[in-house]
Short mmCIF file of N, CA and C and ligand atoms in Angstrom, two decimals:
data_model
loop_
_atom_site.label_atom_id
_atom_site.label_comp_id
_atom_site.label_asym_id
_atom_site.label_seq_id
_atom_site.Cartn_x
_atom_site.Cartn_y
_atom_site.Cartn_z
N MET A 1 1.99 122.29 244.22
CA MET A 1 3.26 123.01 244.41
C MET A 1 3.61 123.84 243.18
N LYS A 2 3.48 123.21 242.01
CA LYS A 2 3.88 123.89 240.78
C LYS A 2 2.90 125.01 240.45
N LYS A 3 3.43 126.25 240.38
CA LYS A 3 2.57 127.39 240.05
C LYS A 3 2.91 127.89 238.65
N SER A 4 1.93 128.49 238.02
CA SER A 4 2.18 129.09 236.72
C SER A 4 2.89 130.44 236.91
N ILE A 5 3.48 130.94 235.85
CA ILE A 5 4.15 132.24 235.92
C ILE A 5 3.15 133.33 236.28
N GLU A 6 1.92 133.21 235.78
CA GLU A 6 0.87 134.18 236.11
C GLU A 6 0.57 134.18 237.61
N GLU A 7 0.56 132.98 238.20
CA GLU A 7 0.32 132.90 239.65
C GLU A 7 1.46 133.53 240.44
N TRP A 8 2.70 133.25 240.02
CA TRP A 8 3.86 133.85 240.71
C TRP A 8 3.80 135.38 240.60
N LYS A 9 3.36 135.87 239.47
CA LYS A 9 3.31 137.32 239.27
C LYS A 9 2.37 137.98 240.27
N LYS A 10 1.30 137.28 240.63
CA LYS A 10 0.35 137.82 241.61
C LYS A 10 0.91 137.78 243.03
N ILE A 11 1.71 136.74 243.31
CA ILE A 11 2.17 136.49 244.68
C ILE A 11 3.43 137.27 245.03
N LEU A 12 4.39 137.33 244.11
CA LEU A 12 5.71 137.85 244.43
C LEU A 12 5.78 139.37 244.28
N PRO A 13 6.60 140.03 245.12
CA PRO A 13 6.89 141.45 244.88
C PRO A 13 7.47 141.61 243.47
N HIS A 14 7.19 142.73 242.85
CA HIS A 14 7.57 142.94 241.45
C HIS A 14 9.06 142.66 241.20
N GLU A 15 9.93 143.17 242.10
CA GLU A 15 11.38 143.04 241.87
C GLU A 15 11.85 141.60 242.05
N VAL A 16 11.16 140.83 242.87
CA VAL A 16 11.50 139.40 243.03
C VAL A 16 11.02 138.62 241.81
N PHE A 17 9.82 138.94 241.35
CA PHE A 17 9.31 138.30 240.14
C PHE A 17 10.25 138.54 238.96
N HIS A 18 10.75 139.76 238.86
CA HIS A 18 11.65 140.13 237.75
C HIS A 18 12.90 139.23 237.72
N ILE A 19 13.47 138.95 238.89
CA ILE A 19 14.65 138.07 238.95
C ILE A 19 14.25 136.63 238.62
N LEU A 20 13.26 136.11 239.34
CA LEU A 20 12.94 134.68 239.26
C LEU A 20 12.34 134.27 237.92
N TRP A 21 11.51 135.14 237.35
CA TRP A 21 10.74 134.72 236.17
C TRP A 21 10.98 135.55 234.94
N ASP A 22 11.84 136.55 235.05
CA ASP A 22 12.19 137.34 233.87
C ASP A 22 13.71 137.35 233.70
N ASN A 23 14.38 136.36 234.33
CA ASN A 23 15.84 136.24 234.29
C ASN A 23 16.54 137.56 234.60
N GLY A 24 16.00 138.29 235.57
CA GLY A 24 16.58 139.58 235.94
C GLY A 24 17.88 139.42 236.71
N THR A 25 18.63 140.52 236.75
CA THR A 25 19.86 140.57 237.55
C THR A 25 19.86 141.86 238.34
N GLU A 26 20.02 141.76 239.65
CA GLU A 26 20.08 142.98 240.46
C GLU A 26 21.45 143.64 240.25
N PRO A 27 21.52 144.97 240.31
CA PRO A 27 22.81 145.63 240.15
C PRO A 27 23.80 145.15 241.23
N PRO A 28 25.09 145.01 240.88
CA PRO A 28 26.08 144.53 241.86
C PRO A 28 26.15 145.45 243.08
N PHE A 29 26.47 144.86 244.22
CA PHE A 29 26.63 145.56 245.51
C PHE A 29 25.36 146.23 246.00
N THR A 30 24.20 145.82 245.48
CA THR A 30 22.94 146.39 245.96
C THR A 30 22.12 145.39 246.77
N GLY A 31 22.41 144.09 246.62
CA GLY A 31 21.60 143.08 247.27
C GLY A 31 21.87 142.99 248.76
N LYS A 32 20.83 142.63 249.52
CA LYS A 32 20.97 142.65 250.98
C LYS A 32 21.83 141.52 251.54
N TYR A 33 22.16 140.51 250.74
CA TYR A 33 22.96 139.40 251.26
C TYR A 33 24.41 139.41 250.80
N VAL A 34 24.83 140.44 250.09
CA VAL A 34 26.21 140.49 249.59
C VAL A 34 27.20 140.36 250.76
N ASP A 35 26.95 141.11 251.83
CA ASP A 35 27.87 141.11 252.97
C ASP A 35 27.31 140.34 254.17
N GLU A 36 26.33 139.50 253.93
CA GLU A 36 25.71 138.72 255.03
C GLU A 36 26.71 137.68 255.53
N ASN A 37 26.93 137.66 256.86
CA ASN A 37 27.89 136.71 257.44
C ASN A 37 27.29 135.76 258.47
N ARG A 38 26.00 135.91 258.74
CA ARG A 38 25.39 135.05 259.77
C ARG A 38 25.27 133.62 259.28
N LYS A 39 25.20 132.70 260.25
CA LYS A 39 25.04 131.29 259.91
C LYS A 39 23.57 130.97 259.69
N GLY A 40 23.31 130.24 258.64
CA GLY A 40 21.92 129.87 258.36
C GLY A 40 21.79 129.31 256.96
N ILE A 41 20.53 129.24 256.53
CA ILE A 41 20.22 128.64 255.24
C ILE A 41 19.55 129.69 254.34
N TYR A 42 19.97 129.69 253.09
CA TYR A 42 19.37 130.55 252.08
C TYR A 42 18.32 129.75 251.32
N HIS A 43 17.08 130.22 251.39
CA HIS A 43 15.96 129.55 250.74
C HIS A 43 15.58 130.29 249.46
N CYS A 44 14.83 129.63 248.60
CA CYS A 44 14.29 130.27 247.40
C CYS A 44 13.27 131.34 247.82
N ALA A 45 13.38 132.53 247.23
CA ALA A 45 12.46 133.62 247.57
C ALA A 45 11.04 133.34 247.06
N GLY A 46 10.92 132.37 246.15
CA GLY A 46 9.59 132.02 245.65
C GLY A 46 8.98 130.89 246.46
N CYS A 47 9.57 129.71 246.38
CA CYS A 47 8.95 128.51 246.95
C CYS A 47 9.55 128.08 248.28
N GLU A 48 10.60 128.78 248.76
CA GLU A 48 11.25 128.50 250.05
C GLU A 48 12.07 127.21 250.07
N ASN A 49 12.30 126.61 248.93
CA ASN A 49 13.20 125.46 248.82
C ASN A 49 14.57 125.84 249.40
N GLU A 50 15.18 124.94 250.17
CA GLU A 50 16.52 125.21 250.72
C GLU A 50 17.54 125.12 249.59
N LEU A 51 18.35 126.19 249.44
CA LEU A 51 19.25 126.28 248.28
C LEU A 51 20.73 126.28 248.64
N PHE A 52 21.10 127.13 249.63
CA PHE A 52 22.52 127.29 249.96
C PHE A 52 22.70 127.38 251.47
N ASN A 53 23.87 126.88 251.92
CA ASN A 53 24.25 126.94 253.33
C ASN A 53 25.26 128.07 253.51
N SER A 54 25.14 128.81 254.62
CA SER A 54 26.07 129.92 254.86
C SER A 54 27.52 129.45 254.92
N LYS A 55 27.75 128.18 255.29
CA LYS A 55 29.14 127.71 255.37
C LYS A 55 29.80 127.63 254.00
N ASP A 56 29.01 127.64 252.95
CA ASP A 56 29.55 127.58 251.58
C ASP A 56 29.57 128.96 250.92
N LYS A 57 29.25 130.01 251.70
CA LYS A 57 29.25 131.38 251.16
C LYS A 57 30.64 131.97 251.27
N PHE A 58 31.04 132.72 250.28
CA PHE A 58 32.33 133.41 250.35
C PHE A 58 32.22 134.80 249.71
N HIS A 59 33.19 135.64 250.03
CA HIS A 59 33.18 137.00 249.51
C HIS A 59 34.00 137.04 248.22
N SER A 60 33.29 137.05 247.11
CA SER A 60 33.95 136.95 245.81
C SER A 60 34.40 138.30 245.28
N GLY A 61 33.84 139.38 245.84
CA GLY A 61 34.14 140.71 245.31
C GLY A 61 33.34 141.06 244.08
N SER A 62 32.44 140.16 243.68
CA SER A 62 31.66 140.37 242.45
C SER A 62 30.50 141.34 242.67
N GLY A 63 30.06 141.46 243.93
CA GLY A 63 28.89 142.28 244.21
C GLY A 63 27.61 141.50 244.36
N TRP A 64 27.70 140.17 244.20
CA TRP A 64 26.55 139.29 244.42
C TRP A 64 26.92 138.23 245.45
N PRO A 65 25.94 137.76 246.21
CA PRO A 65 26.21 136.64 247.13
C PRO A 65 26.79 135.47 246.34
N SER A 66 27.87 134.88 246.86
CA SER A 66 28.58 133.84 246.13
C SER A 66 28.76 132.61 247.00
N PHE A 67 28.55 131.46 246.40
CA PHE A 67 28.63 130.18 247.12
C PHE A 67 29.49 129.21 246.31
N THR A 68 30.15 128.28 247.03
CA THR A 68 30.98 127.28 246.34
C THR A 68 30.16 126.10 245.85
N LYS A 69 28.99 125.88 246.50
CA LYS A 69 28.12 124.78 246.09
C LYS A 69 26.72 124.96 246.66
N PRO A 70 25.73 124.28 246.04
CA PRO A 70 24.38 124.31 246.61
C PRO A 70 24.31 123.43 247.86
N ILE A 71 23.23 123.52 248.61
CA ILE A 71 23.10 122.77 249.86
C ILE A 71 23.07 121.27 249.56
N ASN A 72 22.53 120.88 248.43
CA ASN A 72 22.65 119.51 247.93
C ASN A 72 22.43 119.54 246.42
N ALA A 73 22.78 118.45 245.77
CA ALA A 73 22.77 118.43 244.30
C ALA A 73 21.37 118.57 243.73
N LYS A 74 20.36 118.20 244.51
CA LYS A 74 18.99 118.23 244.01
C LYS A 74 18.30 119.58 244.20
N ALA A 75 18.94 120.50 244.94
CA ALA A 75 18.30 121.77 245.25
C ALA A 75 18.16 122.68 244.04
N ILE A 76 19.12 122.60 243.13
CA ILE A 76 19.14 123.49 241.98
C ILE A 76 19.23 122.68 240.69
N LYS A 77 18.93 123.34 239.59
CA LYS A 77 19.22 122.73 238.29
C LYS A 77 19.95 123.76 237.44
N LYS A 78 20.76 123.24 236.54
CA LYS A 78 21.59 124.12 235.71
C LYS A 78 21.17 123.99 234.26
N GLN A 79 21.27 125.10 233.53
CA GLN A 79 21.03 125.02 232.10
C GLN A 79 21.85 126.06 231.35
N LEU A 80 22.16 125.72 230.11
CA LEU A 80 22.97 126.60 229.27
C LEU A 80 22.22 127.89 228.99
N ASP A 81 22.91 129.02 229.12
CA ASP A 81 22.33 130.34 228.87
C ASP A 81 23.20 131.06 227.85
N LEU A 82 22.65 131.26 226.67
CA LEU A 82 23.41 131.91 225.59
C LEU A 82 22.98 133.36 225.39
N SER A 83 22.25 133.93 226.36
CA SER A 83 21.77 135.31 226.21
C SER A 83 22.90 136.31 226.34
N LEU A 84 22.68 137.52 225.86
CA LEU A 84 23.62 138.65 225.96
C LEU A 84 24.96 138.36 225.31
N GLY A 85 24.96 137.44 224.33
CA GLY A 85 26.20 137.14 223.61
C GLY A 85 27.25 136.41 224.41
N MET A 86 26.81 135.82 225.55
CA MET A 86 27.75 135.09 226.41
C MET A 86 27.32 133.64 226.51
N LYS A 87 28.27 132.78 226.86
CA LYS A 87 27.95 131.39 227.12
C LYS A 87 28.10 131.16 228.62
N ARG A 88 26.97 131.08 229.29
CA ARG A 88 27.00 130.94 230.75
C ARG A 88 26.13 129.76 231.17
N THR A 89 26.32 129.33 232.40
CA THR A 89 25.48 128.28 232.97
C THR A 89 24.54 128.92 233.98
N GLU A 90 23.27 128.86 233.66
CA GLU A 90 22.24 129.45 234.50
C GLU A 90 21.89 128.49 235.64
N VAL A 91 21.57 129.05 236.80
CA VAL A 91 21.16 128.25 237.96
C VAL A 91 19.71 128.57 238.28
N ARG A 92 18.87 127.53 238.36
CA ARG A 92 17.46 127.72 238.69
C ARG A 92 17.09 126.85 239.89
N CYS A 93 16.06 127.27 240.62
CA CYS A 93 15.54 126.47 241.73
C CYS A 93 14.95 125.18 241.17
N ALA A 94 15.36 124.04 241.72
CA ALA A 94 14.89 122.76 241.19
C ALA A 94 13.41 122.53 241.50
N LEU A 95 12.90 123.21 242.52
CA LEU A 95 11.52 122.96 242.93
C LEU A 95 10.52 123.80 242.15
N CYS A 96 10.72 125.12 242.12
CA CYS A 96 9.75 125.98 241.43
C CYS A 96 10.21 126.37 240.03
N GLY A 97 11.50 126.24 239.74
CA GLY A 97 12.01 126.57 238.42
C GLY A 97 12.46 128.01 238.26
N GLY A 98 12.37 128.81 239.31
CA GLY A 98 12.74 130.22 239.22
C GLY A 98 14.23 130.43 238.98
N HIS A 99 14.57 131.50 238.25
CA HIS A 99 15.97 131.85 237.96
C HIS A 99 16.64 132.42 239.21
N LEU A 100 17.84 131.92 239.51
CA LEU A 100 18.56 132.37 240.69
C LEU A 100 19.79 133.19 240.34
N GLY A 101 20.52 132.77 239.32
CA GLY A 101 21.77 133.43 238.95
C GLY A 101 22.53 132.53 238.00
N HIS A 102 23.88 132.56 238.11
CA HIS A 102 24.72 131.75 237.23
C HIS A 102 25.82 131.10 238.04
N VAL A 103 26.44 130.06 237.47
CA VAL A 103 27.60 129.44 238.12
C VAL A 103 28.80 129.54 237.18
N PHE A 104 29.94 129.93 237.76
CA PHE A 104 31.17 130.12 237.00
C PHE A 104 32.27 129.22 237.56
N ASP A 105 33.30 129.00 236.73
CA ASP A 105 34.37 128.07 237.11
C ASP A 105 35.57 128.75 237.76
N ASP A 106 35.36 129.93 238.34
CA ASP A 106 36.51 130.65 238.93
C ASP A 106 36.40 130.76 240.45
N GLY A 107 35.72 129.81 241.07
CA GLY A 107 35.56 129.82 242.52
C GLY A 107 36.77 129.23 243.24
N PRO A 108 36.78 129.33 244.57
CA PRO A 108 37.91 128.81 245.36
C PRO A 108 37.98 127.28 245.33
N LYS A 109 39.15 126.74 245.52
CA LYS A 109 39.33 125.30 245.58
C LYS A 109 38.79 124.77 246.90
N PRO A 110 38.36 123.51 247.02
CA PRO A 110 38.52 122.47 246.01
C PRO A 110 37.43 122.44 244.92
N GLU A 111 36.26 123.01 245.20
CA GLU A 111 35.18 122.90 244.21
C GLU A 111 35.50 123.68 242.94
N GLY A 112 36.11 124.86 243.11
CA GLY A 112 36.42 125.70 241.96
C GLY A 112 35.22 126.36 241.32
N LYS A 113 34.09 126.36 242.04
CA LYS A 113 32.85 126.93 241.49
C LYS A 113 32.48 128.21 242.22
N ARG A 114 31.85 129.10 241.47
CA ARG A 114 31.30 130.32 242.07
C ARG A 114 29.84 130.44 241.63
N TYR A 115 28.96 130.08 242.55
CA TYR A 115 27.53 130.28 242.32
C TYR A 115 27.22 131.73 242.63
N CYS A 116 26.91 132.47 241.60
CA CYS A 116 26.71 133.92 241.68
C CYS A 116 25.20 134.15 241.67
N ILE A 117 24.64 134.46 242.84
CA ILE A 117 23.20 134.39 243.04
C ILE A 117 22.64 135.76 243.44
N ASN A 118 21.51 136.11 242.88
CA ASN A 118 20.85 137.37 243.23
C ASN A 118 20.28 137.31 244.66
N SER A 119 20.56 138.35 245.45
CA SER A 119 19.98 138.42 246.80
C SER A 119 18.46 138.33 246.75
N LYS A 120 17.86 138.98 245.77
CA LYS A 120 16.40 139.03 245.68
C LYS A 120 15.78 137.68 245.33
N ALA A 121 16.61 136.73 244.89
CA ALA A 121 16.11 135.38 244.63
C ALA A 121 16.16 134.52 245.89
N LEU A 122 16.70 135.09 246.98
CA LEU A 122 16.94 134.32 248.19
C LEU A 122 16.16 134.86 249.38
N LYS A 123 15.92 133.97 250.34
CA LYS A 123 15.33 134.34 251.62
C LYS A 123 16.17 133.66 252.70
N PHE A 124 16.92 134.45 253.47
CA PHE A 124 17.84 133.90 254.46
C PHE A 124 17.12 133.61 255.77
N LYS A 125 17.39 132.42 256.32
CA LYS A 125 16.86 132.08 257.64
C LYS A 125 18.02 131.70 258.52
N GLU A 126 18.20 132.47 259.60
CA GLU A 126 19.37 132.32 260.46
C GLU A 126 19.33 131.02 261.29
N ASN A 127 20.52 130.46 261.52
CA ASN A 127 20.67 129.30 262.42
C ASN A 127 19.72 128.15 262.10
N ASP A 128 19.74 127.76 260.87
CA ASP A 128 18.86 126.68 260.43
C ASP A 128 19.70 125.52 259.91
N GLU A 129 20.99 125.52 260.30
CA GLU A 129 21.96 124.64 259.66
C GLU A 129 21.72 123.15 259.88
N LYS A 130 21.13 122.81 261.03
CA LYS A 130 21.00 121.38 261.35
C LYS A 130 20.03 120.65 260.42
N LYS A 131 19.15 121.41 259.77
CA LYS A 131 18.15 120.79 258.89
C LYS A 131 18.72 120.41 257.52
N ARG A 132 19.87 119.79 257.48
CA ARG A 132 20.44 119.45 256.19
C ARG A 132 20.23 117.98 255.89
FE1 FE B 201 11.96 127.91 244.21
#
């Protein structure tokens, strides 16, 4: 299951590799899932790990797909990100380790979290909700 970065570079489209393995960020309001409203599951664009449920998606106005929580606590891992002179919490896929985005503390209640995730790090599969 575990692939090296060199292997991912061969497999993934360049722009997906840039997000997942070069900590890239897609420009706001450009990602295909910003305004996605269908019911389903958002998987990792690299390893297809289930990451987010559409029921936890909300329109944050940030320009990136936003979620109040991951599909379960084991789906993602968080780590401190001090790049660009900011103190942020980075969100990575727990299975393959790819970079997904960041989580902020300004989300809607009760969770109060905003998982700000790049569309290109995700692969949406419609009506897959029962597999939780
Ligand atoms: Fe993954």
